[in-house]
């Protein structure tokens, strides 16, 4: 009988692509899956998002750069890069990978790709928001050099946000400097 260690492991293929407006349904499907899987990690509500018409999803594809990671040609996660009017920095938003893709490098690839995209656009710093009830996400971002902004310009309690009056979560902004089109390690 052969030794199990002699069996070669199958190599997974990970890749990232940018979504265009014609792929709005991919954005919708992944975003709804994210909200269903990890509702406390996001500000959005699954029921509200599910009712949005296609035109709103198309608008989202146009308003931000949405990236999708695939594992063996299966969509396995998403993230966006957005710079809103009045923001000091571009923000990484909506980061999520499927439970099946976790621990396989999909989140790391998404984060590194969105950082490179930000650097190519001339951004010198990227930011993101993370909830206090999501220590795993915070730890992940900190491993890649994201640090809490001090002094905190906007550490907000969600109960102060219309529609979230009963929500006790706090979100805090983390930022990371970029250098010459690449993330600083």
Coordinates of C-alpha atoms in Angstrom, one line a residue:
X1 CA 0.0 0.0 0.0
X2 CA 1.4 3.4 -1.0
X3 CA 2.1 6.2 1.4
X4 CA -0.5 9.0 1.4
X5 CA 2.3 11.6 1.5
X6 CA 3.3 10.4 -2.0
X7 CA 0.1 11.6 -3.5
X8 CA 0.7 15.0 -5.2
X9 CA -1.6 17.8 -4.0
X10 CA -3.7 19.6 -6.6
X11 CA -2.7 23.2 -7.0
X12 CA -5.5 25.7 -6.9
X13 CA -5.5 28.6 -9.4
X14 CA -6.4 32.0 -8.0
X15 CA -7.0 35.0 -10.1
X16 CA -8.6 38.4 -9.8
X17 CA -10.6 40.3 -12.4
X18 CA -12.3 43.7 -12.4
X19 CA -16.1 43.7 -12.8
X20 CA -17.7 45.8 -15.5
X21 CA -21.3 47.0 -15.5
X22 CA -22.3 44.0 -17.7
X23 CA -21.3 41.8 -14.7
X24 CA -23.7 43.4 -12.2
X25 CA -25.3 40.1 -11.5
X26 CA -22.0 38.7 -10.3
X27 CA -21.6 41.7 -7.9
X28 CA -25.1 41.2 -6.7
X29 CA -24.7 37.4 -6.1
X30 CA -21.4 37.8 -4.2
X31 CA -22.6 40.8 -2.2
X32 CA -25.8 39.0 -1.1
X33 CA -23.8 35.9 -0.2
X34 CA -21.4 38.1 1.9
X35 CA -24.3 39.7 3.7
X36 CA -25.9 36.3 4.3
X37 CA -22.6 34.8 5.6
X38 CA -21.4 37.6 7.7
X39 CA -24.1 40.2 8.4
X40 CA -22.3 41.8 11.4
X41 CA -19.3 42.6 9.2
X42 CA -21.2 45.0 7.0
X43 CA -23.4 48.1 7.4
X44 CA -25.8 47.0 4.7
X45 CA -28.9 44.8 5.2
X46 CA -29.4 41.6 3.2
X47 CA -33.2 42.2 2.7
X48 CA -32.7 45.8 1.6
X49 CA -29.9 44.8 -0.8
X50 CA -31.8 41.9 -2.3
X51 CA -34.6 44.3 -3.3
X52 CA -32.3 46.6 -5.2
X53 CA -33.1 46.7 -9.0
X54 CA -30.5 45.9 -11.6
X55 CA -29.9 49.6 -12.4
X56 CA -28.6 50.1 -8.9
X57 CA -26.2 47.3 -9.2
X58 CA -25.0 48.6 -12.5
X59 CA -24.5 52.0 -10.9
X60 CA -22.4 50.4 -8.2
X61 CA -20.2 48.8 -10.8
X62 CA -19.6 52.2 -12.4
X63 CA -19.1 54.1 -9.1
X64 CA -16.4 51.9 -7.7
X65 CA -13.8 49.4 -8.9
X66 CA -15.1 46.0 -7.9
X67 CA -12.6 43.1 -8.0
X68 CA -13.6 39.5 -7.8
X69 CA -11.2 36.7 -6.8
X70 CA -11.7 33.3 -8.4
X71 CA -10.5 29.9 -7.1
X72 CA -10.3 27.3 -9.9
X73 CA -12.6 29.5 -12.1
X74 CA -15.2 29.8 -9.4
X75 CA -16.1 33.3 -8.0
X76 CA -14.9 33.2 -4.4
X77 CA -14.9 36.8 -3.1
X78 CA -14.9 40.5 -3.8
X79 CA -13.7 43.9 -2.7
X80 CA -14.1 47.4 -4.0
X81 CA -11.9 50.5 -4.1
X82 CA -13.8 53.7 -3.8
X83 CA -12.9 57.4 -3.3
X84 CA -15.9 59.4 -2.3
X85 CA -16.1 63.2 -2.6
X86 CA -14.6 64.7 0.5
X87 CA -12.5 61.6 1.5
X88 CA -8.9 62.1 2.2
X89 CA -8.0 58.6 1.0
X90 CA -9.4 55.9 -1.2
X91 CA -11.1 53.1 0.8
X92 CA -11.1 49.3 0.6
X93 CA -14.8 48.4 1.0
X94 CA -17.0 45.3 1.0
X95 CA -14.1 42.8 1.4
X96 CA -15.3 39.2 1.7
X97 CA -14.4 35.7 0.6
X98 CA -16.5 32.6 0.6
X99 CA -16.0 30.2 3.5
X100 CA -14.6 27.6 1.1
X101 CA -11.9 30.0 -0.1
X102 CA -10.8 31.1 3.3
X103 CA -7.2 30.2 4.3
X104 CA -6.3 29.6 0.6
X105 CA -4.8 33.1 -0.1
X106 CA -7.9 34.5 -1.8
X107 CA -8.3 37.4 0.7
X108 CA -4.6 38.2 0.6
X109 CA -4.7 38.3 -3.2
X110 CA -7.7 40.6 -3.2
X111 CA -6.2 42.9 -0.7
X112 CA -2.8 43.1 -2.5
X113 CA -4.5 43.6 -5.9
X114 CA -6.7 46.5 -4.6
X115 CA -3.6 48.1 -3.1
X116 CA -1.7 47.9 -6.3
X117 CA -4.7 49.4 -8.1
X118 CA -4.8 52.3 -5.6
X119 CA -1.1 52.9 -6.2
X120 CA -1.5 52.9 -9.9
X121 CA -4.2 55.6 -9.5
X122 CA -1.7 57.7 -7.6
X123 CA -3.1 57.1 -4.1
X124 CA -0.5 57.4 -1.4
X125 CA -2.6 55.9 1.4
X126 CA -5.6 53.5 1.5
X127 CA -8.1 53.2 4.3
X128 CA -10.8 50.8 5.4
X129 CA -13.4 50.5 8.1
X130 CA -13.7 47.6 10.4
X131 CA -16.2 46.8 13.1
X132 CA -15.2 46.2 16.7
X133 CA -17.2 42.9 16.6
X134 CA -14.9 41.5 13.8
X135 CA -11.5 41.0 15.4
X136 CA -10.5 38.4 12.8
X137 CA -10.8 40.9 10.0
X138 CA -9.0 43.6 12.1
X139 CA -6.2 41.1 12.8
X140 CA -6.0 40.2 9.0
X141 CA -5.7 43.8 8.0
X142 CA -3.1 44.6 10.7
X143 CA -0.9 41.7 9.4
X144 CA -0.8 43.6 6.1
X145 CA 0.2 46.9 7.7
X146 CA -3.1 48.6 8.3
X147 CA -3.1 50.6 11.5
X148 CA -5.8 52.5 13.4
X149 CA -5.8 56.2 12.6
X150 CA -4.7 58.3 15.5
X151 CA -6.2 60.5 16.5
X152 CA -9.4 58.8 15.3
X153 CA -11.1 61.2 12.9
X154 CA -14.3 59.3 12.9
X155 CA -14.9 56.4 15.2
X156 CA -18.6 56.1 14.9
X157 CA -21.2 54.2 16.9
X158 CA -23.7 52.9 14.4
X159 CA -26.6 53.8 16.6
X160 CA -25.8 57.4 15.5
X161 CA -26.4 56.4 11.9
X162 CA -29.9 56.7 10.6
X163 CA -31.5 53.3 10.4
X164 CA -29.1 51.8 12.9
X165 CA -30.3 53.4 16.2
X166 CA -30.3 50.0 18.0
X167 CA -26.9 48.9 16.6
X168 CA -24.2 49.1 19.3
X169 CA -21.3 48.2 16.9
X170 CA -18.4 50.7 16.6
X171 CA -16.4 51.0 13.4
X172 CA -12.9 52.3 13.3
X173 CA -10.8 53.4 10.3
X174 CA -7.5 51.7 9.6
X175 CA -5.0 53.1 7.0
X176 CA -1.9 51.9 5.2
X177 CA 0.6 54.0 3.3
X178 CA 1.5 53.1 -0.2
X179 CA 4.8 53.7 -1.9
X180 CA 5.6 54.0 -5.7
X181 CA 2.4 52.2 -6.8
X182 CA 2.9 49.4 -4.3
X183 CA 1.9 48.7 -0.8
X184 CA 4.5 49.3 1.9
X185 CA 5.2 46.0 3.6

